[in-house]
Amino acid sequence: MSLWSQMGLQEGTSVLGVEVQGLYDYSMFIIVMVFSFVGYFLLKVVGSSLIGRTYSDSQLLEFVWTILPFWFLLALGLPSIKLLYLMDEVNLPEATIKAVGHQWYWTYEYSDIRGSSYKFDSYMVPDSLLEGGYRLLEVDNRCAVPSLLRMRGLVTSDDVIHSWAIPSSSIKVDGVPGRINQIQMCFLRPGVFYGQCSELCGVNHSFMPICVESVSVEIYTNWIIDNHNEVLAGMDKKDDSWTWWGLLVAVVKAVGRSIYWVGSMYAMFLYYLFYYSMYIPVKFVVFSSWDLGCWFVESSVAFGKWCLWFSVSPVEASLYAVMYLAGNLWGGLVFVVTSPVKAVVWLVSGIFKGIVNFGSFSYSVFEAVMHSLTSFTDDSFHEFVMREVNLNTKKFLWIIMDRYKNG
Ligand SMILES: [Cu+2]
């Protein structure tokens, strides 16, 4: 949350929030440096009586003031682009929350556990009811999220365009009616994080705050499963009517499903039987084993013969081996002399392959350098996040498994 007389961004509360904060500091450093440098010389030139009347040109100066801004722009742009893409990357989240904007409140939906949909509305607490807490930011039902777990946020709207934003976590997603936008979230620690609707949506636009409460994975998982169980229990009660027609439909459906299941299993069985017992062995025998077998037999026989010869007369056999190797080398020389075109092609293709390999190697080095350049957090932070997220993922799955078993 922003505080009075605060300069700069809020303290980062998510993995990418910290990175964005780093980018901000880094950009401000470059910008202030450039601004003060240019400002100083501007003032100096304006206030100076020494005007260069005889000064005509300087190639070096022009070169420098062309190249230098280019490098500064690159240094500002590359980390920014990388972060932009990282923020869009939602790979394998463990849990999903869906925020639906309304005029003028938010609805939060949790629907990826147990196939039920648990949802609630989140209204701002008016001044008259506020007991402590922050004015215009506190809500009646907070959006609960786990800390240090990969999360996906889906944002949409029911009426006009809203925007779901939490500045300290670098989250801002438009909620557009008729479409769903997604964002990745990974909160660093437990806490309460505030934001406000960030797209003008009508008269009460300022009074639909976003309040996210980040809790530990254990609390979150048990809480969400409890709520889902309640929703499911409510759903079970409704469906208790029984008719002959319903029974008939259910029986026909079950029979159809089992016929389909048995048929598809049978087809799959035949397919794999054919594939592994006929196609693969035949293919293997025809394409590979014949050549390999021939070569193996020939070379084994030759080597066996030579060993026999070596045991009878070692000197002669060694001499022959030397002659044989020399002959091969000579053959290579003859190949170069008699068919130079082929030899050149062989050499050039070798060199080309070498260049390609060198290129890909240099690219990976460049990529590694860029990676280290554009991450504003150190390795210990990365390690901490990776370790905790892995641990929490295991905890999350373990609790779900445990609860499924024991109800
Ligand atoms: Cu709004």
PDB file of N, CA and C in Angstrom, residues 276-329:
ATOM      1  N   TYR A 276       3.679 -53.619 -31.924  1.00  0.00           N
ATOM      2  CA  TYR A 276       4.882 -54.098 -31.236  1.00  0.00           C
ATOM      3  C   TYR A 276       5.308 -55.494 -31.653  1.00  0.00           C
ATOM      4  N   SER A 277       4.338 -56.361 -32.045  1.00  0.00           N
ATOM      5  CA  SER A 277       4.744 -57.736 -32.340  1.00  0.00           C
ATOM      6  C   SER A 277       5.049 -57.929 -33.817  1.00  0.00           C
ATOM      7  N   MET A 278       4.549 -57.060 -34.688  1.00  0.00           N
ATOM      8  CA  MET A 278       4.818 -57.263 -36.112  1.00  0.00           C
ATOM      9  C   MET A 278       5.564 -56.093 -36.748  1.00  0.00           C
ATOM     10  N   TYR A 279       5.020 -54.906 -36.627  1.00  0.00           N
ATOM     11  CA  TYR A 279       5.583 -53.789 -37.365  1.00  0.00           C
ATOM     12  C   TYR A 279       7.001 -53.437 -36.910  1.00  0.00           C
ATOM     13  N   ILE A 280       7.165 -53.246 -35.603  1.00  0.00           N
ATOM     14  CA  ILE A 280       8.466 -52.797 -35.088  1.00  0.00           C
ATOM     15  C   ILE A 280       9.565 -53.834 -35.334  1.00  0.00           C
ATOM     16  N   PRO A 281       9.339 -55.150 -35.015  1.00  0.00           N
ATOM     17  CA  PRO A 281      10.413 -56.127 -35.273  1.00  0.00           C
ATOM     18  C   PRO A 281      10.772 -56.233 -36.749  1.00  0.00           C
ATOM     19  N   VAL A 282       9.746 -56.239 -37.619  1.00  0.00           N
ATOM     20  CA  VAL A 282      10.027 -56.356 -39.053  1.00  0.00           C
ATOM     21  C   VAL A 282      10.837 -55.164 -39.516  1.00  0.00           C
ATOM     22  N   LYS A 283      10.435 -53.990 -39.075  1.00  0.00           N
ATOM     23  CA  LYS A 283      11.141 -52.773 -39.475  1.00  0.00           C
ATOM     24  C   LYS A 283      12.601 -52.818 -39.010  1.00  0.00           C
ATOM     25  N   PHE A 284      12.769 -53.253 -37.780  1.00  0.00           N
ATOM     26  CA  PHE A 284      14.108 -53.309 -37.217  1.00  0.00           C
ATOM     27  C   PHE A 284      14.992 -54.272 -37.994  1.00  0.00           C
ATOM     28  N   VAL A 285      14.432 -55.467 -38.260  1.00  0.00           N
ATOM     29  CA  VAL A 285      15.213 -56.490 -38.973  1.00  0.00           C
ATOM     30  C   VAL A 285      15.577 -55.987 -40.351  1.00  0.00           C
ATOM     31  N   VAL A 286      14.591 -55.455 -41.063  1.00  0.00           N
ATOM     32  CA  VAL A 286      14.826 -55.065 -42.453  1.00  0.00           C
ATOM     33  C   VAL A 286      15.813 -53.911 -42.546  1.00  0.00           C
ATOM     34  N   PHE A 287      15.625 -52.895 -41.712  1.00  0.00           N
ATOM     35  CA  PHE A 287      16.398 -51.665 -41.928  1.00  0.00           C
ATOM     36  C   PHE A 287      17.751 -51.650 -41.252  1.00  0.00           C
ATOM     37  N   SER A 288      17.851 -52.274 -40.101  1.00  0.00           N
ATOM     38  CA  SER A 288      19.111 -52.039 -39.383  1.00  0.00           C
ATOM     39  C   SER A 288      19.931 -53.271 -39.098  1.00  0.00           C
ATOM     40  N   SER A 289      19.285 -54.353 -38.750  1.00  0.00           N
ATOM     41  CA  SER A 289      20.096 -55.445 -38.215  1.00  0.00           C
ATOM     42  C   SER A 289      20.937 -56.127 -39.284  1.00  0.00           C
ATOM     43  N   TRP A 290      20.500 -56.100 -40.549  1.00  0.00           N
ATOM     44  CA  TRP A 290      21.244 -56.802 -41.594  1.00  0.00           C
ATOM     45  C   TRP A 290      22.613 -56.177 -41.798  1.00  0.00           C
ATOM     46  N   ASP A 291      22.665 -54.888 -42.038  1.00  0.00           N
ATOM     47  CA  ASP A 291      23.933 -54.186 -42.263  1.00  0.00           C
ATOM     48  C   ASP A 291      24.856 -54.327 -41.059  1.00  0.00           C
ATOM     49  N   LEU A 292      24.263 -54.083 -39.908  1.00  0.00           N
ATOM     50  CA  LEU A 292      25.046 -54.126 -38.667  1.00  0.00           C
ATOM     51  C   LEU A 292      25.643 -55.520 -38.461  1.00  0.00           C
ATOM     52  N   GLY A 293      24.806 -56.540 -38.684  1.00  0.00           N
ATOM     53  CA  GLY A 293      25.244 -57.927 -38.503  1.00  0.00           C
ATOM     54  C   GLY A 293      26.391 -58.258 -39.441  1.00  0.00           C
ATOM     55  N   CYS A 294      26.239 -57.867 -40.731  1.00  0.00           N
ATOM     56  CA  CYS A 294      27.288 -58.138 -41.711  1.00  0.00           C
ATOM     57  C   CYS A 294      28.601 -57.518 -41.278  1.00  0.00           C
ATOM     58  N   TRP A 295      28.524 -56.238 -40.917  1.00  0.00           N
ATOM     59  CA  TRP A 295      29.748 -55.534 -40.539  1.00  0.00           C
ATOM     60  C   TRP A 295      30.385 -56.182 -39.317  1.00  0.00           C
ATOM     61  N   PHE A 296      29.554 -56.522 -38.366  1.00  0.00           N
ATOM     62  CA  PHE A 296      30.063 -57.103 -37.127  1.00  0.00           C
ATOM     63  C   PHE A 296      30.749 -58.432 -37.391  1.00  0.00           C
ATOM     64  N   VAL A 297      30.084 -59.299 -38.184  1.00  0.00           N
ATOM     65  CA  VAL A 297      30.654 -60.620 -38.475  1.00  0.00           C
ATOM     66  C   VAL A 297      31.966 -60.479 -39.233  1.00  0.00           C
ATOM     67  N   GLU A 298      31.954 -59.636 -40.254  1.00  0.00           N
ATOM     68  CA  GLU A 298      33.164 -59.466 -41.065  1.00  0.00           C
ATOM     69  C   GLU A 298      34.338 -58.990 -40.228  1.00  0.00           C
ATOM     70  N   SER A 299      34.091 -57.937 -39.448  1.00  0.00           N
ATOM     71  CA  SER A 299      35.216 -57.370 -38.686  1.00  0.00           C
ATOM     72  C   SER A 299      35.663 -58.324 -37.583  1.00  0.00           C
ATOM     73  N   SER A 300      34.735 -59.086 -36.991  1.00  0.00           N
ATOM     74  CA  SER A 300      35.137 -60.044 -35.955  1.00  0.00           C
ATOM     75  C   SER A 300      36.002 -61.141 -36.558  1.00  0.00           C
ATOM     76  N   VAL A 301      35.573 -61.625 -37.723  1.00  0.00           N
ATOM     77  CA  VAL A 301      36.344 -62.693 -38.375  1.00  0.00           C
ATOM     78  C   VAL A 301      37.740 -62.195 -38.704  1.00  0.00           C
ATOM     79  N   ALA A 302      37.807 -60.959 -39.270  1.00  0.00           N
ATOM     80  CA  ALA A 302      39.110 -60.419 -39.658  1.00  0.00           C
ATOM     81  C   ALA A 302      40.010 -60.264 -38.440  1.00  0.00           C
ATOM     82  N   PHE A 303      39.426 -59.714 -37.356  1.00  0.00           N
ATOM     83  CA  PHE A 303      40.224 -59.493 -36.146  1.00  0.00           C
ATOM     84  C   PHE A 303      40.676 -60.824 -35.543  1.00  0.00           C
ATOM     85  N   GLY A 304      39.788 -61.835 -35.581  1.00  0.00           N
ATOM     86  CA  GLY A 304      40.138 -63.166 -35.078  1.00  0.00           C
ATOM     87  C   GLY A 304      41.288 -63.768 -35.853  1.00  0.00           C
ATOM     88  N   LYS A 305      41.214 -63.621 -37.166  1.00  0.00           N
ATOM     89  CA  LYS A 305      42.287 -64.131 -38.027  1.00  0.00           C
ATOM     90  C   LYS A 305      43.612 -63.483 -37.674  1.00  0.00           C
ATOM     91  N   TRP A 306      43.532 -62.144 -37.514  1.00  0.00           N
ATOM     92  CA  TRP A 306      44.767 -61.396 -37.212  1.00  0.00           C
ATOM     93  C   TRP A 306      45.339 -61.822 -35.867  1.00  0.00           C
ATOM     94  N   CYS A 307      44.466 -62.051 -34.865  1.00  0.00           N
ATOM     95  CA  CYS A 307      44.932 -62.484 -33.547  1.00  0.00           C
ATOM     96  C   CYS A 307      45.638 -63.841 -33.658  1.00  0.00           C
ATOM     97  N   LEU A 308      45.053 -64.733 -34.443  1.00  0.00           N
ATOM     98  CA  LEU A 308      45.655 -66.052 -34.663  1.00  0.00           C
ATOM     99  C   LEU A 308      47.049 -65.914 -35.270  1.00  0.00           C
ATOM    100  N   TRP A 309      47.094 -65.037 -36.266  1.00  0.00           N
ATOM    101  CA  TRP A 309      48.359 -64.783 -36.969  1.00  0.00           C
ATOM    102  C   TRP A 309      49.387 -64.219 -35.996  1.00  0.00           C
ATOM    103  N   PHE A 310      48.927 -63.278 -35.139  1.00  0.00           N
ATOM    104  CA  PHE A 310      49.823 -62.637 -34.171  1.00  0.00           C
ATOM    105  C   PHE A 310      50.407 -63.662 -33.210  1.00  0.00           C
ATOM    106  N   SER A 311      49.580 -64.666 -32.844  1.00  0.00           N
ATOM    107  CA  SER A 311      50.072 -65.682 -31.908  1.00  0.00           C
ATOM    108  C   SER A 311      51.129 -66.567 -32.570  1.00  0.00           C
ATOM    109  N   VAL A 312      51.029 -66.733 -33.898  1.00  0.00           N
ATOM    110  CA  VAL A 312      52.005 -67.587 -34.599  1.00  0.00           C
ATOM    111  C   VAL A 312      53.275 -66.798 -34.879  1.00  0.00           C
ATOM    112  N   SER A 313      53.113 -65.608 -35.565  1.00  0.00           N
ATOM    113  CA  SER A 313      54.306 -64.817 -35.874  1.00  0.00           C
ATOM    114  C   SER A 313      54.002 -63.339 -35.593  1.00  0.00           C
ATOM    115  N   PRO A 314      54.342 -62.901 -34.376  1.00  0.00           N
ATOM    116  CA  PRO A 314      53.971 -61.538 -33.941  1.00  0.00           C
ATOM    117  C   PRO A 314      54.597 -60.434 -34.784  1.00  0.00           C
ATOM    118  N   VAL A 315      55.829 -60.629 -35.236  1.00  0.00           N
ATOM    119  CA  VAL A 315      56.524 -59.561 -35.975  1.00  0.00           C
ATOM    120  C   VAL A 315      55.785 -59.271 -37.274  1.00  0.00           C
ATOM    121  N   GLU A 316      55.521 -60.341 -38.010  1.00  0.00           N
ATOM    122  CA  GLU A 316      54.849 -60.177 -39.312  1.00  0.00           C
ATOM    123  C   GLU A 316      53.491 -59.521 -39.147  1.00  0.00           C
ATOM    124  N   ALA A 317      52.752 -60.008 -38.109  1.00  0.00           N
ATOM    125  CA  ALA A 317      51.395 -59.491 -37.899  1.00  0.00           C
ATOM    126  C   ALA A 317      51.422 -58.011 -37.562  1.00  0.00           C
ATOM    127  N   SER A 318      52.398 -57.605 -36.705  1.00  0.00           N
ATOM    128  CA  SER A 318      52.504 -56.191 -36.342  1.00  0.00           C
ATOM    129  C   SER A 318      52.850 -55.354 -37.558  1.00  0.00           C
ATOM    130  N   LEU A 319      53.758 -55.880 -38.359  1.00  0.00           N
ATOM    131  CA  LEU A 319      54.173 -55.191 -39.592  1.00  0.00           C
ATOM    132  C   LEU A 319      52.952 -54.979 -40.481  1.00  0.00           C
ATOM    133  N   TYR A 320      52.150 -56.039 -40.588  1.00  0.00           N
ATOM    134  CA  TYR A 320      50.953 -55.953 -41.448  1.00  0.00           C
ATOM    135  C   TYR A 320      49.998 -54.877 -40.932  1.00  0.00           C
ATOM    136  N   ALA A 321      49.836 -54.850 -39.572  1.00  0.00           N
ATOM    137  CA  ALA A 321      48.913 -53.877 -38.980  1.00  0.00           C
ATOM    138  C   ALA A 321      49.373 -52.456 -39.284  1.00  0.00           C
ATOM    139  N   VAL A 322      50.718 -52.241 -39.155  1.00  0.00           N
ATOM    140  CA  VAL A 322      51.257 -50.910 -39.445  1.00  0.00           C
ATOM    141  C   VAL A 322      51.014 -50.550 -40.895  1.00  0.00           C
ATOM    142  N   MET A 323      51.288 -51.537 -41.798  1.00  0.00           N
ATOM    143  CA  MET A 323      51.093 -51.305 -43.242  1.00  0.00           C
ATOM    144  C   MET A 323      49.627 -50.970 -43.537  1.00  0.00           C
ATOM    145  N   TYR A 324      48.748 -51.686 -42.829  1.00  0.00           N
ATOM    146  CA  TYR A 324      47.308 -51.518 -43.054  1.00  0.00           C
ATOM    147  C   TYR A 324      46.876 -50.091 -42.696  1.00  0.00           C
ATOM    148  N   LEU A 325      47.338 -49.633 -41.513  1.00  0.00           N
ATOM    149  CA  LEU A 325      46.974 -48.283 -41.065  1.00  0.00           C
ATOM    150  C   LEU A 325      47.559 -47.227 -42.007  1.00  0.00           C
ATOM    151  N   ALA A 326      48.862 -47.458 -42.394  1.00  0.00           N
ATOM    152  CA  ALA A 326      49.512 -46.526 -43.314  1.00  0.00           C
ATOM    153  C   ALA A 326      48.762 -46.498 -44.648  1.00  0.00           C
ATOM    154  N   GLY A 327      48.323 -47.700 -45.074  1.00  0.00           N
ATOM    155  CA  GLY A 327      47.566 -47.799 -46.329  1.00  0.00           C
ATOM    156  C   GLY A 327      46.318 -46.957 -46.265  1.00  0.00           C
ATOM    157  N   ASN A 328      45.632 -46.993 -45.148  1.00  0.00           N
ATOM    158  CA  ASN A 328      44.409 -46.192 -44.977  1.00  0.00           C
ATOM    159  C   ASN A 328      44.708 -44.702 -45.089  1.00  0.00           C
ATOM    160  N   LEU A 329      45.814 -44.303 -44.443  1.00  0.00           N
ATOM    161  CA  LEU A 329      46.208 -42.891 -44.510  1.00  0.00           C
ATOM    162  C   LEU A 329      46.524 -42.504 -45.956  1.00  0.00           C
TER     163      LEU A 329
END
